[in-house]
CSV table of C-alpha atoms in Angstrom, one decimal:
chain,number,residue,atom,x,y,z
A,207,MET,CA,-8.0,-7.3,10.0
A,208,THR,CA,-5.9,-6.0,12.9
A,209,ASP,CA,-2.5,-4.7,11.8
A,210,PRO,CA,0.3,-6.3,13.9
A,211,LEU,CA,2.3,-3.2,13.5
A,212,GLU,CA,-0.3,-1.0,15.1
A,213,PRO,CA,1.0,-0.9,18.7
A,214,ALA,CA,4.5,0.0,17.6
A,215,LEU,CA,3.2,2.6,15.1
A,216,ASN,CA,1.1,4.2,17.8
A,217,LEU,CA,4.2,4.6,20.0
A,218,VAL,CA,6.0,6.2,17.1
A,219,VAL,CA,3.2,8.6,16.4
A,220,GLU,CA,2.9,9.5,20.1
A,221,GLY,CA,6.6,10.1,20.3
A,222,LEU,CA,6.5,12.4,17.3
A,223,ARG,CA,3.5,14.3,18.7
A,224,GLN,CA,5.3,14.9,22.0
A,225,ALA,CA,8.5,16.0,20.2
A,226,PHE,CA,7.1,18.2,17.5
A,227,GLY,CA,3.8,19.4,19.1
A,228,ASP,CA,1.7,21.6,16.8
A,229,ASP,CA,4.4,21.5,14.2
A,230,LEU,CA,3.6,17.9,13.3
A,231,VAL,CA,1.4,18.0,10.2
A,232,ALA,CA,1.1,14.3,9.3
A,233,VAL,CA,2.4,10.8,9.8
A,234,VAL,CA,1.6,8.5,6.9
A,235,LEU,CA,2.4,4.8,6.5
A,236,PHE,CA,3.0,3.9,2.9
A,237,GLY,CA,4.1,1.0,0.7
A,238,SER,CA,3.5,-2.7,1.5
A,239,ALA,CA,3.0,-2.1,5.2
A,240,ALA,CA,0.0,0.2,4.4
A,241,GLU,CA,-1.5,-2.7,2.5
A,242,GLN,CA,-0.7,-5.1,5.4
A,243,ARG,CA,1.5,-7.0,2.9
A,244,ARG,CA,4.8,-6.4,4.7
A,245,ARG,CA,7.1,-9.4,4.6
A,246,ALA,CA,10.1,-10.4,6.7
A,247,VAL,CA,12.6,-8.5,4.5
A,248,SER,CA,10.3,-5.5,3.9
A,249,ASP,CA,10.9,-2.0,5.3
A,250,THR,CA,8.2,-0.1,7.2
A,251,ASN,CA,8.0,3.1,5.3
A,252,VAL,CA,6.7,6.2,7.2
A,253,ALA,CA,6.4,9.7,5.9
A,254,VAL,CA,6.6,12.4,8.6
A,255,VAL,CA,5.6,16.0,7.6
A,256,VAL,CA,6.3,18.9,9.8
A,257,ARG,CA,6.0,22.7,9.5
A,258,CYS,CA,9.6,23.2,10.5
A,259,PHE,CA,12.6,21.3,11.9
A,260,GLU,CA,14.0,22.6,15.1
A,261,ALA,CA,17.1,21.1,16.8
A,262,THR,CA,15.5,20.6,20.2
A,263,ARG,CA,12.3,19.0,18.9
A,264,THR,CA,14.2,16.8,16.4
A,265,ASP,CA,16.5,15.6,19.2
A,266,ALA,CA,13.5,14.8,21.4
A,267,ALA,CA,12.1,12.5,18.7
A,268,ARG,CA,15.3,10.6,18.2
A,269,SER,CA,15.0,7.9,20.9
A,270,VAL,CA,11.5,6.6,19.8
A,271,VAL,CA,12.5,6.8,16.1
A,272,THR,CA,15.7,4.9,16.7
A,273,LEU,CA,13.9,2.1,18.6
A,274,ALA,CA,11.3,1.8,15.9
A,275,SER,CA,13.9,1.8,13.2
A,276,ILE,CA,15.4,-1.3,14.7
A,277,ALA,CA,12.2,-3.1,15.7
A,278,LEU,CA,10.2,-2.3,12.5
A,279,ARG,CA,12.9,-1.9,10.0
A,280,MET,CA,11.4,1.6,9.8
A,281,ARG,CA,12.5,4.0,7.0
A,282,LEU,CA,11.5,7.6,7.4
A,283,LEU,CA,10.7,10.1,4.7
A,284,LEU,CA,11.1,13.4,6.5
A,285,LEU,CA,9.6,16.5,4.9
A,286,ARG,CA,8.6,20.1,5.7
A,287,ALA,CA,5.1,20.8,4.4
A,288,ASP,CA,6.5,23.4,2.0
A,289,GLU,CA,8.8,20.8,0.4
A,290,ILE,CA,6.1,18.3,-0.8
A,291,ALA,CA,5.5,19.8,-4.2
A,292,ASP,CA,9.3,19.9,-5.1
A,293,ALA,CA,9.8,16.4,-3.7
A,294,ALA,CA,6.9,15.0,-5.8
A,295,SER,CA,8.7,16.3,-8.9
A,296,ALA,CA,12.1,15.1,-7.9
A,297,PHE,CA,10.9,11.6,-6.7
A,298,ALA,CA,7.9,11.1,-8.9
A,299,VAL,CA,7.8,7.3,-8.8
A,300,LYS,CA,8.0,7.2,-5.0
A,301,PHE,CA,5.2,9.9,-4.6
A,302,SER,CA,3.0,8.1,-7.1
A,303,ASP,CA,3.4,5.0,-5.1
A,304,ILE,CA,2.6,6.9,-1.9
A,305,GLN,CA,-0.6,8.2,-3.5
A,306,ARG,CA,-1.6,4.6,-4.4
A,307,ARG,CA,-0.6,2.9,-1.2
A,308,ARG,CA,-0.9,5.0,2.0
A,309,ARG,CA,-2.6,5.0,5.4
A,310,LEU,CA,-2.9,8.1,7.5
A,311,LEU,CA,-1.7,7.6,11.0
A,312,PHE,CA,-2.0,11.1,12.2
A,313,GLY,CA,-2.9,14.6,11.0
A,314,LEU,CA,-3.8,15.8,7.5
A,315,ASP,CA,-3.8,13.6,4.4
A,316,VAL,CA,-1.3,15.9,2.7
A,317,PHE,CA,-0.5,13.5,-0.1
A,318,ALA,CA,-4.1,13.2,-1.4
A,319,THR,CA,-3.8,16.4,-3.5
A,320,VAL,CA,-0.2,16.1,-4.6
A,321,VAL,CA,0.3,16.5,-8.3
A,322,VAL,CA,3.1,14.5,-9.9
A,323,PRO,CA,4.0,16.1,-13.2
A,324,ARG,CA,3.9,13.6,-16.1
A,325,SER,CA,7.2,14.7,-17.5
A,326,ALA,CA,8.9,14.3,-14.1
A,327,ALA,CA,7.3,10.9,-13.7
A,328,ILE,CA,8.6,9.7,-17.0
A,329,ALA,CA,12.1,11.0,-16.3
A,330,GLN,CA,12.2,9.5,-12.8
A,331,LEU,CA,10.9,6.2,-14.1
A,332,HIS,CA,13.8,6.0,-16.6
A,333,GLN,CA,16.2,6.8,-13.8
A,334,ALA,CA,14.7,4.2,-11.4
A,335,LEU,CA,14.6,1.4,-13.9
A,336,LEU,CA,18.2,2.1,-15.0
A,337,ASN,CA,19.3,2.1,-11.3
A,338,SER,CA,17.5,-1.2,-10.7
A,339,LEU,CA,19.1,-2.7,-13.7
A,340,MET,CA,22.6,-1.7,-12.5
A,341,ARG,CA,21.8,-2.9,-9.0
A,342,LEU,CA,20.6,-6.3,-10.3
A,343,ARG,CA,23.8,-6.7,-12.4
A,344,GLU,CA,25.9,-5.7,-9.3
A,345,ILE,CA,24.4,-8.3,-7.1
A,346,TRP,CA,24.8,-10.9,-9.8
A,347,LEU,CA,28.6,-10.3,-9.7
A,348,THR,CA,29.0,-9.7,-5.9
A,349,SER,CA,26.7,-12.0,-4.1
A,350,ARG,CA,28.6,-14.7,-2.1
A,351,ASP,CA,26.0,-17.4,-2.5
A,352,ASP,CA,22.6,-18.1,-3.9
A,353,HIS,CA,20.8,-17.4,-0.6
A,354,GLN,CA,22.3,-14.0,-0.4
A,355,LEU,CA,21.4,-13.5,-4.0
A,356,GLY,CA,17.8,-14.2,-3.2
A,357,LEU,CA,17.7,-11.8,-0.3
A,358,SER,CA,19.3,-9.1,-2.5
A,359,ILE,CA,16.6,-9.6,-5.1
A,360,ALA,CA,14.0,-9.4,-2.4
A,361,HIS,CA,15.3,-6.0,-1.3
A,362,LEU,CA,14.9,-4.7,-4.9
A,363,ALA,CA,11.5,-6.2,-5.4
A,364,GLY,CA,9.5,-3.3,-3.9
A,365,GLY,CA,11.2,-0.7,-6.2
A,366,LEU,CA,10.6,-2.9,-9.3
A,367,ARG,CA,7.0,-3.3,-8.4
A,368,ALA,CA,6.5,0.4,-7.9
A,369,CYS,CA,8.2,1.0,-11.3
A,370,ALA,CA,5.8,-1.5,-12.9
A,371,ALA,CA,2.8,0.3,-11.4
A,372,GLU,CA,4.0,3.7,-12.5
A,373,LEU,CA,4.7,2.4,-16.0
A,374,LEU,CA,1.2,1.0,-16.4
A,375,ASN,CA,-0.3,4.2,-14.9
A,376,LEU,CA,1.6,6.3,-17.5
A,377,GLU,CA,0.4,4.0,-20.2
A,378,GLY,CA,-3.2,4.5,-19.1
A,379,THR,CA,-3.7,1.0,-17.6
A,380,ALA,CA,-5.2,0.8,-14.2
A,381,VAL,CA,-4.0,-1.9,-11.7
A,382,SER,CA,-4.9,-2.3,-8.1
A,383,THR,CA,-1.4,-3.1,-6.6
A,384,PRO,CA,2.2,-2.9,-7.7
A,385,ARG,CA,2.4,-6.7,-7.4
A,386,GLU,CA,-0.3,-7.1,-9.9
A,387,ALA,CA,1.4,-4.5,-12.2
A,388,LEU,CA,4.7,-6.4,-12.3
A,389,GLU,CA,2.8,-9.7,-12.9
A,390,LYS,CA,0.8,-8.1,-15.7
A,391,ILE,CA,4.0,-7.0,-17.4
A,392,ALA,CA,5.5,-10.4,-16.8
A,393,GLY,CA,2.4,-12.1,-18.2
A,394,THR,CA,2.4,-14.5,-15.3
A,395,THR,CA,2.4,-14.8,-11.6
A,396,LEU,CA,5.8,-14.6,-9.9
A,397,PRO,CA,5.7,-17.0,-6.9
A,398,GLU,CA,9.5,-17.1,-6.8
A,399,LEU,CA,9.7,-13.4,-6.1
A,400,SER,CA,7.1,-13.7,-3.3
A,401,ALA,CA,9.2,-16.6,-1.9
A,402,ALA,CA,12.3,-14.5,-2.0
A,403,ARG,CA,10.6,-11.6,-0.1
A,404,ALA,CA,9.5,-14.2,2.5
A,405,ASP,CA,13.0,-15.6,2.6
A,406,THR,CA,11.7,-19.1,1.6
A,407,LEU,CA,13.1,-19.2,-2.0
A,408,PRO,CA,15.2,-22.3,-2.5
A,409,ALA,CA,18.8,-21.2,-3.0
A,410,ALA,CA,19.1,-23.0,-6.3
A,411,ALA,CA,16.3,-20.9,-7.8
A,412,SER,CA,17.9,-17.6,-7.1
A,413,SER,CA,20.0,-17.3,-10.3
A,414,GLY,CA,17.0,-18.1,-12.5
A,415,LEU,CA,14.9,-15.5,-10.7
A,416,LEU,CA,17.7,-12.9,-11.1
A,417,ALA,CA,17.9,-13.5,-14.8
A,418,ARG,CA,14.1,-13.1,-15.0
A,419,MET,CA,14.2,-9.8,-13.1
A,420,VAL,CA,16.9,-8.5,-15.4
A,421,GLU,CA,14.8,-9.4,-18.4
A,422,LEU,CA,11.7,-7.8,-17.0
A,423,THR,CA,13.6,-4.6,-16.1
A,424,GLU,CA,15.0,-4.3,-19.6
A,425,GLN,CA,11.5,-4.9,-21.0
A,426,MET,CA,10.1,-2.1,-18.8
A,427,ARG,CA,12.9,0.3,-19.9
A,428,HIS,CA,12.0,-0.4,-23.5
A,429,ARG,CA,8.3,0.4,-22.9
A,430,ALA,CA,9.2,3.5,-20.8
A,431,GLY,CA,11.2,4.7,-23.8
A,432,ALA,CA,8.0,5.0,-25.8
A,433,LEU,CA,6.3,7.3,-23.3
A,434,THR,CA,5.7,10.9,-24.1
């Protein structure tokens, strides 16, 4: 299946190649876009790995990256190659997700051999789940209407799914996608969450979905507490 993002991603890669030259190690698409499951409210996550950051080369890449950020809702993860191991420990849930869902756009597949320490993964999972729970409570109190509430839930959905996949992975249960992981934990499909991510959730259903996501996040926190 042809990826509709391909032409724009090719322009980004070419712009980065021209700007960084031989210092560009890898450009990697990750997350839902790598699975071609990106929705209207989804970000396009791209990891850019270079040998070094120099002011002139970084400035040269700014124009193409700025345009892509607007057109694709592109979010960049910018790393030097020698920072990958430390980043994998500090952001274990994200890097585990990158290992599960990535597509190499240019260069070396530098994430294939990344080792995410189990202790770091457990600690970061606790942090990510608590942060998600606090964010969910915040939007419950601050959203102006049910439509905005649904959109806010949709923005958090990717992180919750990544946490679900990491939780099951640490428990020794294999799942093929983060979506399946969250549904496995929920014990049912979650069509309302998919509708929220596609911006088609009926406004009246938003409060019920939020309550469900809070419940699931608390359930995941309880299970994460048993990990060693």
